[in-house]
mmCIF file of C-alpha atoms in Angstrom:
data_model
loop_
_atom_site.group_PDB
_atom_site.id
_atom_site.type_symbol
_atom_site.label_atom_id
_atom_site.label_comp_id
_atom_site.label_asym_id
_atom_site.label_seq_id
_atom_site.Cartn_x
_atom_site.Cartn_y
_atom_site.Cartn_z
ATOM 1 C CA UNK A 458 -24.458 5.505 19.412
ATOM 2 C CA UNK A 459 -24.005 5.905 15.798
ATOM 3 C CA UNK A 460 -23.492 3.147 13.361
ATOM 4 C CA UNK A 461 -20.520 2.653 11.444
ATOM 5 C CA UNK A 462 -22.458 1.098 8.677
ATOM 6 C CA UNK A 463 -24.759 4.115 8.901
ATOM 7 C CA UNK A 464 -23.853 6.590 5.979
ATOM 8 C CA UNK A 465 -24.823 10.322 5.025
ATOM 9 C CA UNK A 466 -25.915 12.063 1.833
ATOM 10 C CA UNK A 467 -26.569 15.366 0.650
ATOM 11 C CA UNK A 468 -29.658 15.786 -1.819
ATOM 12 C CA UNK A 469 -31.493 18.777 -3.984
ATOM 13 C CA UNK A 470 -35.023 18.179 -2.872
ATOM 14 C CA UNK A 471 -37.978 20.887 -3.800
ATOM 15 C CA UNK A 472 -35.672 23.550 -4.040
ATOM 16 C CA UNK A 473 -33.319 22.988 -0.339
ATOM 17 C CA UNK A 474 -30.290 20.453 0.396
ATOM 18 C CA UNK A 475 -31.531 17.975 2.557
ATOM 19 C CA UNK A 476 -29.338 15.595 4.513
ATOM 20 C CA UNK A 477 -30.232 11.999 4.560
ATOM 21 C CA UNK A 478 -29.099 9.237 6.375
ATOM 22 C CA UNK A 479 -29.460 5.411 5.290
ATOM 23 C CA UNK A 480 -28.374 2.136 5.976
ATOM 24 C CA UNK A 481 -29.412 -1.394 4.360
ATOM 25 C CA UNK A 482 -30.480 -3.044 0.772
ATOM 26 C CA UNK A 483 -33.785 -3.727 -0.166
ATOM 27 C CA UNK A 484 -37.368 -2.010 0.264
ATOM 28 C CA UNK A 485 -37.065 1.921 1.561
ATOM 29 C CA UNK A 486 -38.173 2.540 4.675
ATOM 30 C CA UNK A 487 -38.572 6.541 5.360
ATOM 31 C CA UNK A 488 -38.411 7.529 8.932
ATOM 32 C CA UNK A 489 -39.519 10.695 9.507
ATOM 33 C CA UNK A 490 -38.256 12.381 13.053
ATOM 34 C CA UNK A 491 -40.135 14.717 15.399
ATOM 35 C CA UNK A 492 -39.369 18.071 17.378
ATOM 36 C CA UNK A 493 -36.306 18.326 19.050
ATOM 37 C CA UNK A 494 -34.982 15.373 17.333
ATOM 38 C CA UNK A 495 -32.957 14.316 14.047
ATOM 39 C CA UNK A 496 -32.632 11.716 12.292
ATOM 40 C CA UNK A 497 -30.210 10.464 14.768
ATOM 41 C CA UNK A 498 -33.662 9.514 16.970
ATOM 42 C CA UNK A 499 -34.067 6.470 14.225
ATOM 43 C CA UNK A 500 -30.771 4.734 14.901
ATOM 44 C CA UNK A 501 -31.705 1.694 16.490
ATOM 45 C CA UNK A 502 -34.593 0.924 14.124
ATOM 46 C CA UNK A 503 -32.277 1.891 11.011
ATOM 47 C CA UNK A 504 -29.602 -0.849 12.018
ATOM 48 C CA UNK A 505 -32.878 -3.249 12.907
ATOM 49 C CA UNK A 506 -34.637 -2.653 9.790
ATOM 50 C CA UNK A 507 -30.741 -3.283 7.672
ATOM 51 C CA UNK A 508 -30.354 -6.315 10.082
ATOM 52 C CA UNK A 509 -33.723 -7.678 8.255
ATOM 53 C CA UNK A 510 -33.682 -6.870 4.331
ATOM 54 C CA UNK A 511 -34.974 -3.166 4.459
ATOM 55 C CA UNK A 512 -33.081 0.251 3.026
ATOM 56 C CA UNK A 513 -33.870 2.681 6.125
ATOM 57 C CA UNK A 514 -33.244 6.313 5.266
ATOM 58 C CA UNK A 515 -33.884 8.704 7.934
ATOM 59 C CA UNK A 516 -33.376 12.481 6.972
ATOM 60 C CA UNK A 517 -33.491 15.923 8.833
ATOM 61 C CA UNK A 518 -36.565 17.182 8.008
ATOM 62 C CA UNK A 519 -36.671 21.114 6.364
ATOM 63 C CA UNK A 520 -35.353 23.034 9.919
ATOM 64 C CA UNK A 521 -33.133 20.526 11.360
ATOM 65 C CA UNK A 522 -29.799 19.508 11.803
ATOM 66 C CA UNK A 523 -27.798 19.675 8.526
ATOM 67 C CA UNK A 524 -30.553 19.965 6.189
ATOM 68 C CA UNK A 525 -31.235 23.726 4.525
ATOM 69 C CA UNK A 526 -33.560 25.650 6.868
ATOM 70 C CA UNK A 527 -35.418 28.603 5.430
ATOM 71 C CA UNK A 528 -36.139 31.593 7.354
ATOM 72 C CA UNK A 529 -40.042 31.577 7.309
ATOM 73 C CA UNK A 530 -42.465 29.585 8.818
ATOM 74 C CA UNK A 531 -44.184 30.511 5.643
ATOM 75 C CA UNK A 532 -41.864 27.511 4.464
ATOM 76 C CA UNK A 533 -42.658 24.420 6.534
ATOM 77 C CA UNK A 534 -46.713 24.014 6.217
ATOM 78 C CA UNK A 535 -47.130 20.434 5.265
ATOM 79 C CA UNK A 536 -47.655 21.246 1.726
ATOM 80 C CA UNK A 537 -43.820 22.533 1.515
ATOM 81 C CA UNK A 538 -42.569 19.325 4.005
ATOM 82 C CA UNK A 539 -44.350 16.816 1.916
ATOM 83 C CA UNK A 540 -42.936 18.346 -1.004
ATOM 84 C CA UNK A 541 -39.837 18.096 0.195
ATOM 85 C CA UNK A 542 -40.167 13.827 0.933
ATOM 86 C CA UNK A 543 -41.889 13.606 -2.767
ATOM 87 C CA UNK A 544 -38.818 14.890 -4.040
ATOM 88 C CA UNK A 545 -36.575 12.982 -2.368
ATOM 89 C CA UNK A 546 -38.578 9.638 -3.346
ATOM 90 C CA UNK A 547 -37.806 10.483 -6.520
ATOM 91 C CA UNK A 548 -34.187 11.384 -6.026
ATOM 92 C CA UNK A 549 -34.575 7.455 -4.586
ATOM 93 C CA UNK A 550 -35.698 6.515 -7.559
ATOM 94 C CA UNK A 551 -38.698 4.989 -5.360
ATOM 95 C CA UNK A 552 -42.273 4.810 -6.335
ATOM 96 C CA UNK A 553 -43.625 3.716 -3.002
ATOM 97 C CA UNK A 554 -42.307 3.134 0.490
ATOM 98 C CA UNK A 555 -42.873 2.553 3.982
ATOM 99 C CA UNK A 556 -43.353 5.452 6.211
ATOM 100 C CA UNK A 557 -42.518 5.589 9.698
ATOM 101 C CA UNK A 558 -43.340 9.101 12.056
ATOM 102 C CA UNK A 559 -42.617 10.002 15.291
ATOM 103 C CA UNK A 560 -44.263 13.408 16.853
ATOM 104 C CA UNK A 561 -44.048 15.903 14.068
ATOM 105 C CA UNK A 562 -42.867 13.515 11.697
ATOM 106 C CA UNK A 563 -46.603 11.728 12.534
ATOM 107 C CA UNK A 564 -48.143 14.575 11.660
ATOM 108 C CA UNK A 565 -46.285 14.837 8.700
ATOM 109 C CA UNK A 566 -46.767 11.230 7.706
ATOM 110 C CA UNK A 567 -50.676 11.651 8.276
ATOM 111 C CA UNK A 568 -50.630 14.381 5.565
ATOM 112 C CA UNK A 569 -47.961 12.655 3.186
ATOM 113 C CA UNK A 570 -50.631 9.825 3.053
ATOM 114 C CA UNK A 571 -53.391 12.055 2.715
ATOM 115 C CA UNK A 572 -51.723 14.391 -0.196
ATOM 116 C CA UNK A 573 -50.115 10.993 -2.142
ATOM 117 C CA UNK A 574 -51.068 7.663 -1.224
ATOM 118 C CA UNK A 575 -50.010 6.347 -4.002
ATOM 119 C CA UNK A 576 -46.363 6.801 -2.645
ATOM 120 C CA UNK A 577 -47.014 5.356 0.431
ATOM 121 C CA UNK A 578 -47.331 1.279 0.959
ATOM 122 C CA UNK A 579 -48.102 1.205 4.640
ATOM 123 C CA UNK A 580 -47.545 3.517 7.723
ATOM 124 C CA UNK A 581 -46.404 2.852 11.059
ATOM 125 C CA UNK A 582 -47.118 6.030 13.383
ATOM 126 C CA UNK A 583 -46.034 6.631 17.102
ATOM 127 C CA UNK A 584 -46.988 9.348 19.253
ATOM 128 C CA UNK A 585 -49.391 11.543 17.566
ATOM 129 C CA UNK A 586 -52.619 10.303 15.957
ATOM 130 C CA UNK A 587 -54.626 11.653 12.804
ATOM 131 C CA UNK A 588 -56.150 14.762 14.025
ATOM 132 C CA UNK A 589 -58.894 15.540 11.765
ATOM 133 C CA UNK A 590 -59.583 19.300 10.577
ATOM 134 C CA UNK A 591 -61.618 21.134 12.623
ATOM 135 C CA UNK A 592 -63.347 23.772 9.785
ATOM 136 C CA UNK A 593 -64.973 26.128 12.689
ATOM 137 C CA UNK A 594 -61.681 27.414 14.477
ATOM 138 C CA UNK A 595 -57.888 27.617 13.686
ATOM 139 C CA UNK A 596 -55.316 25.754 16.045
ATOM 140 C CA UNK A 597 -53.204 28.085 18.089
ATOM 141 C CA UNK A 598 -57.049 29.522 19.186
ATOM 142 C CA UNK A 599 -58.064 25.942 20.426
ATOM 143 C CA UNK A 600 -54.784 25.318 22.127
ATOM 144 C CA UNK A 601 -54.911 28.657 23.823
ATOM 145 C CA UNK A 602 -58.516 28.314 25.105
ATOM 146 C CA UNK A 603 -57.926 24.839 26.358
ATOM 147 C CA UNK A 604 -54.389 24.773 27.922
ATOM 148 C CA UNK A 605 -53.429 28.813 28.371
ATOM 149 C CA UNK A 606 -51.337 31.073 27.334
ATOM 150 C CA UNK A 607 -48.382 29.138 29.316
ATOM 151 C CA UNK A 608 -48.630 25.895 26.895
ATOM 152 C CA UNK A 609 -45.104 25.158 25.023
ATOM 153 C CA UNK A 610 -46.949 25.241 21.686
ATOM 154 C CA UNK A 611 -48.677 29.024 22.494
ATOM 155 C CA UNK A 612 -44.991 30.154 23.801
ATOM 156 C CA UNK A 613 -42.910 29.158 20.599
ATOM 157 C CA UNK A 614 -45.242 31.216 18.564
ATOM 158 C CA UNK A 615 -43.221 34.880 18.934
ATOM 159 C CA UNK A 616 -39.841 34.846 16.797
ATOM 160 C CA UNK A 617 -37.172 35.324 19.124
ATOM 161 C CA UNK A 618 -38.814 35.066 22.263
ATOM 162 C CA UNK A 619 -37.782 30.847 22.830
ATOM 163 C CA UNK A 620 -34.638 31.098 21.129
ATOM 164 C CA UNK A 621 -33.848 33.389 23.678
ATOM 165 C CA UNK A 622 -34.903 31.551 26.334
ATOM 166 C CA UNK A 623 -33.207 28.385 25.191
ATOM 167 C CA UNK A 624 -30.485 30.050 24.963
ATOM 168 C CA UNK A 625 -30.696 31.595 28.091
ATOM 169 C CA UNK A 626 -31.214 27.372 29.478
ATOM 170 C CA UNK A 627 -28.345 26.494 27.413
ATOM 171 C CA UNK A 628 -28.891 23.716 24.281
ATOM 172 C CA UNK A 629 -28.003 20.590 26.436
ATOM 173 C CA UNK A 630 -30.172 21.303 29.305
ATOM 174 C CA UNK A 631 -32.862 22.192 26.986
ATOM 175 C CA UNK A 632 -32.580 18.889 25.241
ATOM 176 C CA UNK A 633 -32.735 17.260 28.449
ATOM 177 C CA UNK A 634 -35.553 18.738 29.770
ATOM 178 C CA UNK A 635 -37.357 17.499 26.609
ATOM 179 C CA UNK A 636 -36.228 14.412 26.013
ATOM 180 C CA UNK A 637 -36.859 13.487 29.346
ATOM 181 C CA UNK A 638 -40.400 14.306 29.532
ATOM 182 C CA UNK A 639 -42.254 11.482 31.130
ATOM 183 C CA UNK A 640 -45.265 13.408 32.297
ATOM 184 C CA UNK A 641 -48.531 12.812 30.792
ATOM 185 C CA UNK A 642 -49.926 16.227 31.770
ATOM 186 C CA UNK A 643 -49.407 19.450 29.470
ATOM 187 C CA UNK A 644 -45.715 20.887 28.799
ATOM 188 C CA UNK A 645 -46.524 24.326 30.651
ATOM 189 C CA UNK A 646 -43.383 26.895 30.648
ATOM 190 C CA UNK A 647 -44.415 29.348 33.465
ATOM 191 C CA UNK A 648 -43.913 33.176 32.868
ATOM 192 C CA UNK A 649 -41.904 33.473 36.320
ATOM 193 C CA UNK A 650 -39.384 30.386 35.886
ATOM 194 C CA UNK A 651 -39.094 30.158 31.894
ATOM 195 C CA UNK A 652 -38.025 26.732 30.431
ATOM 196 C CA UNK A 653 -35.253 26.202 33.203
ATOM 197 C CA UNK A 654 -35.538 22.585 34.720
ATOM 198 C CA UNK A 655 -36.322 22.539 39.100
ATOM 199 C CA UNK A 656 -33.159 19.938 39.295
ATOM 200 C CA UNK A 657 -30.154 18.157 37.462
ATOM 201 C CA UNK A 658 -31.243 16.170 34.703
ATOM 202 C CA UNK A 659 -30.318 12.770 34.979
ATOM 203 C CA UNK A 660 -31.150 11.046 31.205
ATOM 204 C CA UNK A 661 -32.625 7.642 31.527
ATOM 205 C CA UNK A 662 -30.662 4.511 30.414
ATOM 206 C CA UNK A 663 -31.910 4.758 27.055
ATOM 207 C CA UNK A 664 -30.536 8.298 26.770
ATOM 208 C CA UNK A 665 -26.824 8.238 26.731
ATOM 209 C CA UNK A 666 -25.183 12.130 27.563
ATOM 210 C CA UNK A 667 -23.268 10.962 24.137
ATOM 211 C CA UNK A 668 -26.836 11.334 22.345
ATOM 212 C CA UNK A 669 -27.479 14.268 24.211
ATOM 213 C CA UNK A 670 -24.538 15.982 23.143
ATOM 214 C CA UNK A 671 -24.796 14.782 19.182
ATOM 215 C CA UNK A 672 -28.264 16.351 19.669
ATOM 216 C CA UNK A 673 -26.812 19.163 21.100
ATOM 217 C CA UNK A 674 -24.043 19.817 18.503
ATOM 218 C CA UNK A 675 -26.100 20.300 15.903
ATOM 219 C CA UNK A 676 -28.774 22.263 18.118
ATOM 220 C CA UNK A 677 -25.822 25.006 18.422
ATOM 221 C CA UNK A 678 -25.086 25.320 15.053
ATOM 222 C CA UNK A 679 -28.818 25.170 13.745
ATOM 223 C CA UNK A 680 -30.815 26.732 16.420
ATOM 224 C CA UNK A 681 -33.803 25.764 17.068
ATOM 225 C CA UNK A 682 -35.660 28.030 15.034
ATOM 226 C CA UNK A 683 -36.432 25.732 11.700
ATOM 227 C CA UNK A 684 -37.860 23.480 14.605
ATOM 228 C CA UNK A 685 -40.303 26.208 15.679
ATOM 229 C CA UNK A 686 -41.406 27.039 12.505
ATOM 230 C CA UNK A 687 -43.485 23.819 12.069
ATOM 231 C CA UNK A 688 -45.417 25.185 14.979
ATOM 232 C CA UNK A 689 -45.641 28.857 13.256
ATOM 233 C CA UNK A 690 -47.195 27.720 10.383
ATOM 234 C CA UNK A 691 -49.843 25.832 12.493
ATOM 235 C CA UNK A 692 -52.670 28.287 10.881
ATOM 236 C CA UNK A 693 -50.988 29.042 7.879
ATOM 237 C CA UNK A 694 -51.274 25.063 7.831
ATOM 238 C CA UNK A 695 -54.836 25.065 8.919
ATOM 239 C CA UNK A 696 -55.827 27.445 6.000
ATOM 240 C CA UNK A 697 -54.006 24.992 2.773
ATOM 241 C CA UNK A 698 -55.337 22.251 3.990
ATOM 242 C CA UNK A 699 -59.201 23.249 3.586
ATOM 243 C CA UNK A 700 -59.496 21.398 0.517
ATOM 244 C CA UNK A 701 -58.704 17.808 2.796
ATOM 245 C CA UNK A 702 -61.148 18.999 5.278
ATOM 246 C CA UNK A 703 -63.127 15.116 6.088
ATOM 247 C CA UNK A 704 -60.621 13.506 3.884
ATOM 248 C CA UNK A 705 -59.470 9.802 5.050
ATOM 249 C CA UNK A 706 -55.847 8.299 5.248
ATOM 250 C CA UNK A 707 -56.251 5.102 2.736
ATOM 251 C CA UNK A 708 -53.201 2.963 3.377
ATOM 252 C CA UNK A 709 -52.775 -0.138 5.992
ATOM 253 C CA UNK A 710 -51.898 2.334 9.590
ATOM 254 C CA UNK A 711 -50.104 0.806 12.494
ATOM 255 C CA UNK A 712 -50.609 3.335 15.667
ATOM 256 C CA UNK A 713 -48.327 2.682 18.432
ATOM 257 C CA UNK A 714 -48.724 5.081 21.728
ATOM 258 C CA UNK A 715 -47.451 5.320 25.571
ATOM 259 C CA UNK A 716 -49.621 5.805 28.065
ATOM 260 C CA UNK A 717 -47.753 8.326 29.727
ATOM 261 C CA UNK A 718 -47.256 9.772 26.213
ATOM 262 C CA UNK A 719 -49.181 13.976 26.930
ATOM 263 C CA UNK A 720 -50.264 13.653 23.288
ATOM 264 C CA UNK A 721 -52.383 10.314 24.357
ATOM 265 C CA UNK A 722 -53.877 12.121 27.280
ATOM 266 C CA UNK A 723 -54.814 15.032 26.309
ATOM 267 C CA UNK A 724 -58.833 16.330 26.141
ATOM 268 C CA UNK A 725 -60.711 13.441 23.932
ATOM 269 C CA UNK A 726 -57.720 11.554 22.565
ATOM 270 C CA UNK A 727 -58.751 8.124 23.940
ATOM 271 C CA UNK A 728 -62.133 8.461 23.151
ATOM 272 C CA UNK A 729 -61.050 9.530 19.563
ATOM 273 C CA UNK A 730 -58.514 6.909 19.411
ATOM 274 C CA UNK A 731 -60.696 3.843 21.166
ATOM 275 C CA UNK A 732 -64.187 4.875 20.499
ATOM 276 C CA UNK A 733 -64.124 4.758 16.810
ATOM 277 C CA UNK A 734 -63.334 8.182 15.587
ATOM 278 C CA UNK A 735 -60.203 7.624 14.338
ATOM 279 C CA UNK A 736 -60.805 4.240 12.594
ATOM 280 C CA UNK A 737 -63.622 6.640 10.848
ATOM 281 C CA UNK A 738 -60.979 8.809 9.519
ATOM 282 C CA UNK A 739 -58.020 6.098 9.353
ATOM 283 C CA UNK A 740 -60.291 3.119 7.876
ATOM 284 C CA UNK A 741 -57.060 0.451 6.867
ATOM 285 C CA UNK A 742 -56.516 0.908 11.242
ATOM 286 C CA UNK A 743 -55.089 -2.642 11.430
ATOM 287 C CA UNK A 744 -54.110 -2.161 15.195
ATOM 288 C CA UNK A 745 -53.218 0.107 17.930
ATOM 289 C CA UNK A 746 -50.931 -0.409 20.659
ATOM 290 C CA UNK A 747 -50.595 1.053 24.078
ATOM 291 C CA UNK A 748 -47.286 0.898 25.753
ATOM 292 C CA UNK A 749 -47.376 0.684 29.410
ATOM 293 C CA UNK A 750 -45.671 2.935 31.457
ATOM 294 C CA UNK A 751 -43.910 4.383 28.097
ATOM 295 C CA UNK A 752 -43.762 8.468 27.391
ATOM 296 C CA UNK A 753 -43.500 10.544 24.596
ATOM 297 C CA UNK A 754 -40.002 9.462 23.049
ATOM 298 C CA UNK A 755 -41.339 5.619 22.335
ATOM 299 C CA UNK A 756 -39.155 4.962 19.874
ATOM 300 C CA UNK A 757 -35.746 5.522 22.248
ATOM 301 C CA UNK A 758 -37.608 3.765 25.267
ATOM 302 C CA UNK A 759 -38.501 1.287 23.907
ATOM 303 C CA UNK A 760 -36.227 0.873 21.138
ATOM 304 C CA UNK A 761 -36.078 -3.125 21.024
ATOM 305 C CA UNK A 762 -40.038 -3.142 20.851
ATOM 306 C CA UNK A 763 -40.638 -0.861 18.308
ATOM 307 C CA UNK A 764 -38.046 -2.162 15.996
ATOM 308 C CA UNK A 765 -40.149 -5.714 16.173
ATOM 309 C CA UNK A 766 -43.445 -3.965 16.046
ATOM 310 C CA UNK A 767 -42.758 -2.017 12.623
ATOM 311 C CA UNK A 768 -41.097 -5.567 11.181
ATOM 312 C CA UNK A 769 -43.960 -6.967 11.867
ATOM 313 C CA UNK A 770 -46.428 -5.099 10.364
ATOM 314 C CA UNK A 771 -44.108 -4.019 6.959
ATOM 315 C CA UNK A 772 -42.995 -7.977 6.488
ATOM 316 C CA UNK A 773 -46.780 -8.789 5.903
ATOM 317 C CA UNK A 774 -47.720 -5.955 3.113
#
């Protein structure tokens, strides 16, 4: 449920209006939200991180909910995204901050501290870890020759042909469907039965039908478009980002996973993550956790958790 003392902004960032929400006095925390989310998935941390002496602000990335969402996936390669959070730093008028990312807004984080470290004091990231450049072949090709041409991420790359089906679905049950996904296997949406789920949703008790449906009024007025765009640009993204190809992330990480989380499980994650790759590539690693029994959306499971977990990294930098 949303806070009262929770309270919304318009801002001019990098040439869009972005929406922002924030809560609390003292040093920023930005928490950056993943696909299908909002910054409405950053609640209960927001009113944690006020409750002890932080300024969260949580917006809606370029795409989402009431922030300005350009027609082109031309628009959101992590050049143009990071853009957009420099910009709105210095609308803060903040130098540095803490950076929190969940799903996309991991990925995004990952590449904010790669791009400008020097605006970034430490990261806490959930879900998704660094995934270093691979120079010899583009993304959607490697996701299509390891999962198929039935993998969510392969099916949202035609304009039009997923907003059609999730409209077909209907924005609620769509929402559902994701937000509920507790599976640590691949999302697959098969040619003959489309997104549709094989039963009645029933959300978990950290997923109230009121968040559902705040999710799902915005959803209806936005589309979900802006959302697929991020994974449009994949290659588009692939080809700026040469220039960081080997590059490290050089601020203090805290990496917090479920195990049931698909991005954890999927081909040489674990070994990348606990074998030493990623401390290669992420060298101020200070730890990384592994929730039991916790999926993809780690930050609503496990709300209570997570809120201690980033306080007690941020309180010590």
């Amino acid at each position: 449920m949303e806070g009262k003392e929770i309270e919304h902004r318009m801002v001019t960032v990098n040439g869009i209006n972005m929406h922002i929400a924030e809560t609390g006095k003292g040093p920023v925390v930005l928490l950056l939200h993943g696909f299908p989310q909002l910054w409405y998935t950053w609640r209960h941390q927001m009113v944690s991180l006020a409750a002890n002496g932080y300024r969260a602000v949580a917006p809606d990335l370029r795409g989402y909910g009431d922030t300005d969402a350009p027609a082109s996936s031309d628009n959101y390669t992590s050049l143009s995204i990071v853009g957009d959070l420099v910009a709105l730093l210095d609308a803060l008028g903040q130098d540095q901050v803490f950076v929190v990312g969940h799903d996309w807004g991991a990925i995004i984080a990952w590449h904010f501290c790669l791009f400008r470290p020097d605006r970034v004091k430490a990261l806490v990231n959930l879900s998704v870890p660094f995934q270093p450049r691979n120079p010899s072949r583009k993304p959607i090709q490697s996701l299509r020759a390891v999962y198929g041409n039935d993998y969510y991420i392969i099916k949202f790359q035609e304009p039009g042909e997923m907003e059609a089906e999730f409209a077909r679905v209907g924005t609620a049950t769509v929402l559902k469907k994701f937000l509920t996904y507790h599976n640590p296997g691949p999302l697959i949406i098969r040619r003959d039965k489309g997104f549709a789920p094989d039963e009645v949703i029933t959300p978990p008790s950290w997923l109230s039908e009121e968040d559902v449906n705040f999710y799902a009024r915005k959803y209806e007025q936005k589309g979900f478009t802006g959302g697929f765009n991020y994974y449009r640009a994949l290659d588009l993204n692939w080809e700026l980002m040469a220039p960081w190809t080997g590059a490290q992330v050089k601020v203090p990480v805290k990496f917090i996973v479920g195990d049931q989380d698909l991005t954890y499980n999927g081909p040489g994650v674990k070994e990348f993550i606990h074998g030493g790759g990623f401390k290669k590539y992420v060298p101020f690693l200070d730890e990384v956790v592994v929730m039991e029994g916790v999926g993809h959306f780690i930050n609503e499971e496990r709300a209570d958790d997570i809120n201690k977990h980033i306080y007690d990294f941020i309180k010590n930098i």
